[in-house]
Amino acid sequence: MKKTLSLLLLVFIVGTTFAQDRPREKRGDQDRKERREDFRKAYANLTPDQIATLKTKKMALALDLTDAQQKDILAINKDLTTKHKAKMESFKEMKEKEEKPTAEERFEMKNAMLDEQLAVQTKMKNILDEDQYKMWKRSQHKKHGKRDHRMAARK
């Protein structure tokens, strides 16, 4: 009787353990991939000017920008989105040709990207007031932190 009760209890515990939901990270991966694809599809048909306008308006809402600040930031966003679209096209071409950048090319790309981020940061510091800059900087850390976390999970 004790053996039967112990076996029944063991089966119940094991069954309950396997019935648990998957970990949140694994469960959310598919949803995240679908959302990312939806985002890419929505932005794929927009021009760089349209994307820059949307980004600027989001920033205006988040940071309570003045009209002059919005104009300056719109110019920065237009420049960035134009460069980004061009880079994405070149990456697509490389992927179709099944080419991979060399270590030196990767270094140059990463170096250029960091230089561009520093330039944008300096421009934003000149445009935004102190509180707005802190909020913008915090949002950049959150955005990049999420990306870095996803990249680390891939490895």
PDB file of C-alpha atoms in Angstrom:
ATOM      1  CA  MET A   1       0.000   0.000   0.000  1.00  0.00           C
ATOM      2  CA  LYS A   2       2.810   2.417   0.888  1.00  0.00           C
ATOM      3  CA  LYS A   3       4.642   1.591  -2.344  1.00  0.00           C
ATOM      4  CA  THR A   4       1.495   2.223  -4.388  1.00  0.00           C
ATOM      5  CA  LEU A   5       0.817   5.506  -2.607  1.00  0.00           C
ATOM      6  CA  SER A   6       4.461   6.581  -3.035  1.00  0.00           C
ATOM      7  CA  LEU A   7       4.410   5.660  -6.722  1.00  0.00           C
ATOM      8  CA  LEU A   8       1.129   7.528  -7.225  1.00  0.00           C
ATOM      9  CA  LEU A   9       2.552  10.587  -5.467  1.00  0.00           C
ATOM     10  CA  LEU A  10       5.712  10.422  -7.593  1.00  0.00           C
ATOM     11  CA  VAL A  11       3.678  10.196 -10.805  1.00  0.00           C
ATOM     12  CA  PHE A  12       1.574  13.160  -9.685  1.00  0.00           C
ATOM     13  CA  ILE A  13       4.656  15.297  -8.935  1.00  0.00           C
ATOM     14  CA  VAL A  14       6.351  14.411 -12.223  1.00  0.00           C
ATOM     15  CA  GLY A  15       3.137  15.040 -14.178  1.00  0.00           C
ATOM     16  CA  THR A  16       2.659  18.409 -12.515  1.00  0.00           C
ATOM     17  CA  THR A  17       6.236  19.397 -13.271  1.00  0.00           C
ATOM     18  CA  PHE A  18       5.887  18.634 -16.972  1.00  0.00           C
ATOM     19  CA  ALA A  19       2.549  20.437 -17.135  1.00  0.00           C
ATOM     20  CA  GLN A  20       4.179  23.740 -16.199  1.00  0.00           C
ATOM     21  CA  ASP A  21       4.441  26.458 -18.820  1.00  0.00           C
ATOM     22  CA  ARG A  22       7.655  26.882 -20.726  1.00  0.00           C
ATOM     23  CA  PRO A  23      10.049  29.500 -19.387  1.00  0.00           C
ATOM     24  CA  ARG A  24       9.090  33.039 -20.300  1.00  0.00           C
ATOM     25  CA  GLU A  25      12.160  33.569 -22.492  1.00  0.00           C
ATOM     26  CA  LYS A  26      11.394  30.585 -24.695  1.00  0.00           C
ATOM     27  CA  ARG A  27       7.665  31.260 -24.794  1.00  0.00           C
ATOM     28  CA  GLY A  28       8.198  34.886 -25.824  1.00  0.00           C
ATOM     29  CA  ASP A  29      10.761  34.213 -28.539  1.00  0.00           C
ATOM     30  CA  GLN A  30       8.209  33.355 -31.178  1.00  0.00           C
ATOM     31  CA  ASP A  31       5.995  36.287 -30.276  1.00  0.00           C
ATOM     32  CA  ARG A  32       9.000  38.614 -30.410  1.00  0.00           C
ATOM     33  CA  LYS A  33      10.010  37.274 -33.822  1.00  0.00           C
ATOM     34  CA  GLU A  34       6.499  37.772 -35.165  1.00  0.00           C
ATOM     35  CA  ARG A  35       6.342  41.319 -33.789  1.00  0.00           C
ATOM     36  CA  ARG A  36       9.745  42.095 -35.276  1.00  0.00           C
ATOM     37  CA  GLU A  37       8.631  40.823 -38.687  1.00  0.00           C
ATOM     38  CA  ASP A  38       5.429  42.882 -38.495  1.00  0.00           C
ATOM     39  CA  PHE A  39       7.502  45.932 -37.595  1.00  0.00           C
ATOM     40  CA  ARG A  40       9.871  45.345 -40.511  1.00  0.00           C
ATOM     41  CA  LYS A  41       7.003  44.901 -42.945  1.00  0.00           C
ATOM     42  CA  ALA A  42       5.315  48.090 -41.747  1.00  0.00           C
ATOM     43  CA  TYR A  43       8.486  50.151 -42.093  1.00  0.00           C
ATOM     44  CA  ALA A  44       9.720  48.499 -45.298  1.00  0.00           C
ATOM     45  CA  ASN A  45       7.233  50.424 -47.434  1.00  0.00           C
ATOM     46  CA  LEU A  46       7.935  53.797 -45.831  1.00  0.00           C
ATOM     47  CA  THR A  47      10.411  56.319 -47.172  1.00  0.00           C
ATOM     48  CA  PRO A  48      13.262  57.528 -44.965  1.00  0.00           C
ATOM     49  CA  ASP A  49      11.489  60.894 -44.626  1.00  0.00           C
ATOM     50  CA  GLN A  50       8.319  59.212 -43.386  1.00  0.00           C
ATOM     51  CA  ILE A  51      10.243  57.100 -40.879  1.00  0.00           C
ATOM     52  CA  ALA A  52      12.152  60.169 -39.670  1.00  0.00           C
ATOM     53  CA  THR A  53       8.889  62.054 -39.210  1.00  0.00           C
ATOM     54  CA  LEU A  54       7.394  59.224 -37.159  1.00  0.00           C
ATOM     55  CA  LYS A  55      10.508  58.947 -34.989  1.00  0.00           C
ATOM     56  CA  THR A  56      10.563  62.696 -34.429  1.00  0.00           C
ATOM     57  CA  LYS A  57       6.911  62.764 -33.417  1.00  0.00           C
ATOM     58  CA  LYS A  58       7.471  59.907 -30.967  1.00  0.00           C
ATOM     59  CA  MET A  59      10.364  61.830 -29.473  1.00  0.00           C
ATOM     60  CA  ALA A  60       8.260  64.997 -29.331  1.00  0.00           C
ATOM     61  CA  LEU A  61       5.651  63.125 -27.325  1.00  0.00           C
ATOM     62  CA  ALA A  62       8.157  61.496 -25.004  1.00  0.00           C
ATOM     63  CA  LEU A  63      10.402  64.521 -24.434  1.00  0.00           C
ATOM     64  CA  ASP A  64       7.922  67.397 -24.863  1.00  0.00           C
ATOM     65  CA  LEU A  65       9.960  69.060 -27.615  1.00  0.00           C
ATOM     66  CA  THR A  66       9.499  72.604 -28.854  1.00  0.00           C
ATOM     67  CA  ASP A  67       8.903  73.302 -32.554  1.00  0.00           C
ATOM     68  CA  ALA A  68      12.501  74.417 -33.048  1.00  0.00           C
ATOM     69  CA  GLN A  69      13.793  71.256 -31.379  1.00  0.00           C
ATOM     70  CA  GLN A  70      11.493  69.122 -33.535  1.00  0.00           C
ATOM     71  CA  LYS A  71      12.863  70.710 -36.704  1.00  0.00           C
ATOM     72  CA  ASP A  72      16.462  70.110 -35.653  1.00  0.00           C
ATOM     73  CA  ILE A  73      15.795  66.524 -34.600  1.00  0.00           C
ATOM     74  CA  LEU A  74      13.827  65.856 -37.791  1.00  0.00           C
ATOM     75  CA  ALA A  75      16.901  66.822 -39.800  1.00  0.00           C
ATOM     76  CA  ILE A  76      19.054  64.436 -37.739  1.00  0.00           C
ATOM     77  CA  ASN A  77      16.506  61.617 -38.077  1.00  0.00           C
ATOM     78  CA  LYS A  78      16.217  62.116 -41.846  1.00  0.00           C
ATOM     79  CA  ASP A  79      19.977  61.826 -42.190  1.00  0.00           C
ATOM     80  CA  LEU A  80      20.097  58.724 -39.983  1.00  0.00           C
ATOM     81  CA  THR A  81      17.208  56.925 -41.683  1.00  0.00           C
ATOM     82  CA  THR A  82      18.594  57.631 -45.145  1.00  0.00           C
ATOM     83  CA  LYS A  83      21.961  56.171 -44.126  1.00  0.00           C
ATOM     84  CA  HIS A  84      20.239  53.231 -42.417  1.00  0.00           C
ATOM     85  CA  LYS A  85      18.166  52.351 -45.501  1.00  0.00           C
ATOM     86  CA  ALA A  86      21.304  52.433 -47.652  1.00  0.00           C
ATOM     87  CA  LYS A  87      23.157  50.175 -45.205  1.00  0.00           C
ATOM     88  CA  MET A  88      20.277  47.714 -45.094  1.00  0.00           C
ATOM     89  CA  GLU A  89      20.229  47.526 -48.891  1.00  0.00           C
ATOM     90  CA  SER A  90      23.954  46.802 -48.998  1.00  0.00           C
ATOM     91  CA  PHE A  91      23.527  44.126 -46.304  1.00  0.00           C
ATOM     92  CA  LYS A  92      20.737  42.525 -48.341  1.00  0.00           C
ATOM     93  CA  GLU A  93      22.965  42.474 -51.407  1.00  0.00           C
ATOM     94  CA  MET A  94      25.780  40.864 -49.429  1.00  0.00           C
ATOM     95  CA  LYS A  95      23.388  38.282 -48.030  1.00  0.00           C
ATOM     96  CA  GLU A  96      22.060  37.420 -51.499  1.00  0.00           C
ATOM     97  CA  LYS A  97      25.620  36.980 -52.744  1.00  0.00           C
ATOM     98  CA  GLU A  98      26.357  34.972 -49.589  1.00  0.00           C
ATOM     99  CA  GLU A  99      29.295  37.212 -48.779  1.00  0.00           C
ATOM    100  CA  LYS A 100      30.465  37.957 -45.281  1.00  0.00           C
ATOM    101  CA  PRO A 101      32.534  40.966 -44.294  1.00  0.00           C
ATOM    102  CA  THR A 102      36.121  40.370 -43.299  1.00  0.00           C
ATOM    103  CA  ALA A 103      37.313  41.068 -39.789  1.00  0.00           C
ATOM    104  CA  GLU A 104      38.797  44.366 -40.953  1.00  0.00           C
ATOM    105  CA  GLU A 105      35.523  45.381 -42.656  1.00  0.00           C
ATOM    106  CA  ARG A 106      33.550  44.500 -39.512  1.00  0.00           C
ATOM    107  CA  PHE A 107      35.941  46.616 -37.461  1.00  0.00           C
ATOM    108  CA  GLU A 108      35.525  49.542 -39.858  1.00  0.00           C
ATOM    109  CA  MET A 109      31.727  49.222 -39.826  1.00  0.00           C
ATOM    110  CA  LYS A 110      31.601  49.057 -36.039  1.00  0.00           C
ATOM    111  CA  ASN A 111      34.007  51.980 -35.722  1.00  0.00           C
ATOM    112  CA  ALA A 112      31.958  54.090 -38.160  1.00  0.00           C
ATOM    113  CA  MET A 113      28.749  53.198 -36.305  1.00  0.00           C
ATOM    114  CA  LEU A 114      30.226  54.269 -32.963  1.00  0.00           C
ATOM    115  CA  ASP A 115      31.527  57.515 -34.473  1.00  0.00           C
ATOM    116  CA  GLU A 116      28.065  58.214 -35.827  1.00  0.00           C
ATOM    117  CA  GLN A 117      26.484  57.491 -32.436  1.00  0.00           C
ATOM    118  CA  LEU A 118      28.906  59.903 -30.767  1.00  0.00           C
ATOM    119  CA  ALA A 119      28.074  62.587 -33.330  1.00  0.00           C
ATOM    120  CA  VAL A 120      24.330  62.091 -32.804  1.00  0.00           C
ATOM    121  CA  GLN A 121      24.800  62.195 -29.050  1.00  0.00           C
ATOM    122  CA  THR A 122      26.683  65.500 -29.322  1.00  0.00           C
ATOM    123  CA  LYS A 123      24.008  66.966 -31.588  1.00  0.00           C
ATOM    124  CA  MET A 124      21.263  65.859 -29.207  1.00  0.00           C
ATOM    125  CA  LYS A 125      23.109  67.364 -26.266  1.00  0.00           C
ATOM    126  CA  ASN A 126      23.190  70.699 -28.116  1.00  0.00           C
ATOM    127  CA  ILE A 127      19.497  70.566 -29.078  1.00  0.00           C
ATOM    128  CA  LEU A 128      17.871  69.212 -25.933  1.00  0.00           C
ATOM    129  CA  ASP A 129      17.804  70.798 -22.517  1.00  0.00           C
ATOM    130  CA  GLU A 130      19.327  68.945 -19.577  1.00  0.00           C
ATOM    131  CA  ASP A 131      16.192  67.032 -18.474  1.00  0.00           C
ATOM    132  CA  GLN A 132      15.230  66.096 -22.024  1.00  0.00           C
ATOM    133  CA  TYR A 133      18.765  64.898 -22.711  1.00  0.00           C
ATOM    134  CA  LYS A 134      18.717  62.692 -19.610  1.00  0.00           C
ATOM    135  CA  MET A 135      15.393  61.168 -20.687  1.00  0.00           C
ATOM    136  CA  TRP A 136      16.668  60.627 -24.238  1.00  0.00           C
ATOM    137  CA  LYS A 137      19.879  59.059 -22.951  1.00  0.00           C
ATOM    138  CA  ARG A 138      17.910  56.741 -20.666  1.00  0.00           C
ATOM    139  CA  SER A 139      15.723  55.627 -23.586  1.00  0.00           C
ATOM    140  CA  GLN A 140      18.821  54.933 -25.673  1.00  0.00           C
ATOM    141  CA  HIS A 141      20.287  52.764 -22.916  1.00  0.00           C
ATOM    142  CA  LYS A 142      17.041  50.813 -22.651  1.00  0.00           C
ATOM    143  CA  LYS A 143      16.872  50.286 -26.402  1.00  0.00           C
ATOM    144  CA  HIS A 144      20.496  49.233 -26.714  1.00  0.00           C
ATOM    145  CA  GLY A 145      20.308  47.151 -23.544  1.00  0.00           C
ATOM    146  CA  LYS A 146      17.465  45.089 -24.990  1.00  0.00           C
ATOM    147  CA  ARG A 147      19.374  44.607 -28.228  1.00  0.00           C
ATOM    148  CA  ASP A 148      22.547  43.592 -26.414  1.00  0.00           C
ATOM    149  CA  HIS A 149      20.548  41.156 -24.274  1.00  0.00           C
ATOM    150  CA  ARG A 150      19.019  39.538 -27.392  1.00  0.00           C
ATOM    151  CA  MET A 151      22.423  39.317 -29.063  1.00  0.00           C
ATOM    152  CA  ALA A 152      23.931  37.649 -25.995  1.00  0.00           C
ATOM    153  CA  ALA A 153      21.073  35.133 -25.939  1.00  0.00           C
ATOM    154  CA  ARG A 154      21.840  34.159 -29.540  1.00  0.00           C
ATOM    155  CA  LYS A 155      25.396  33.121 -28.727  1.00  0.00           C
TER     156      LYS A 155
END
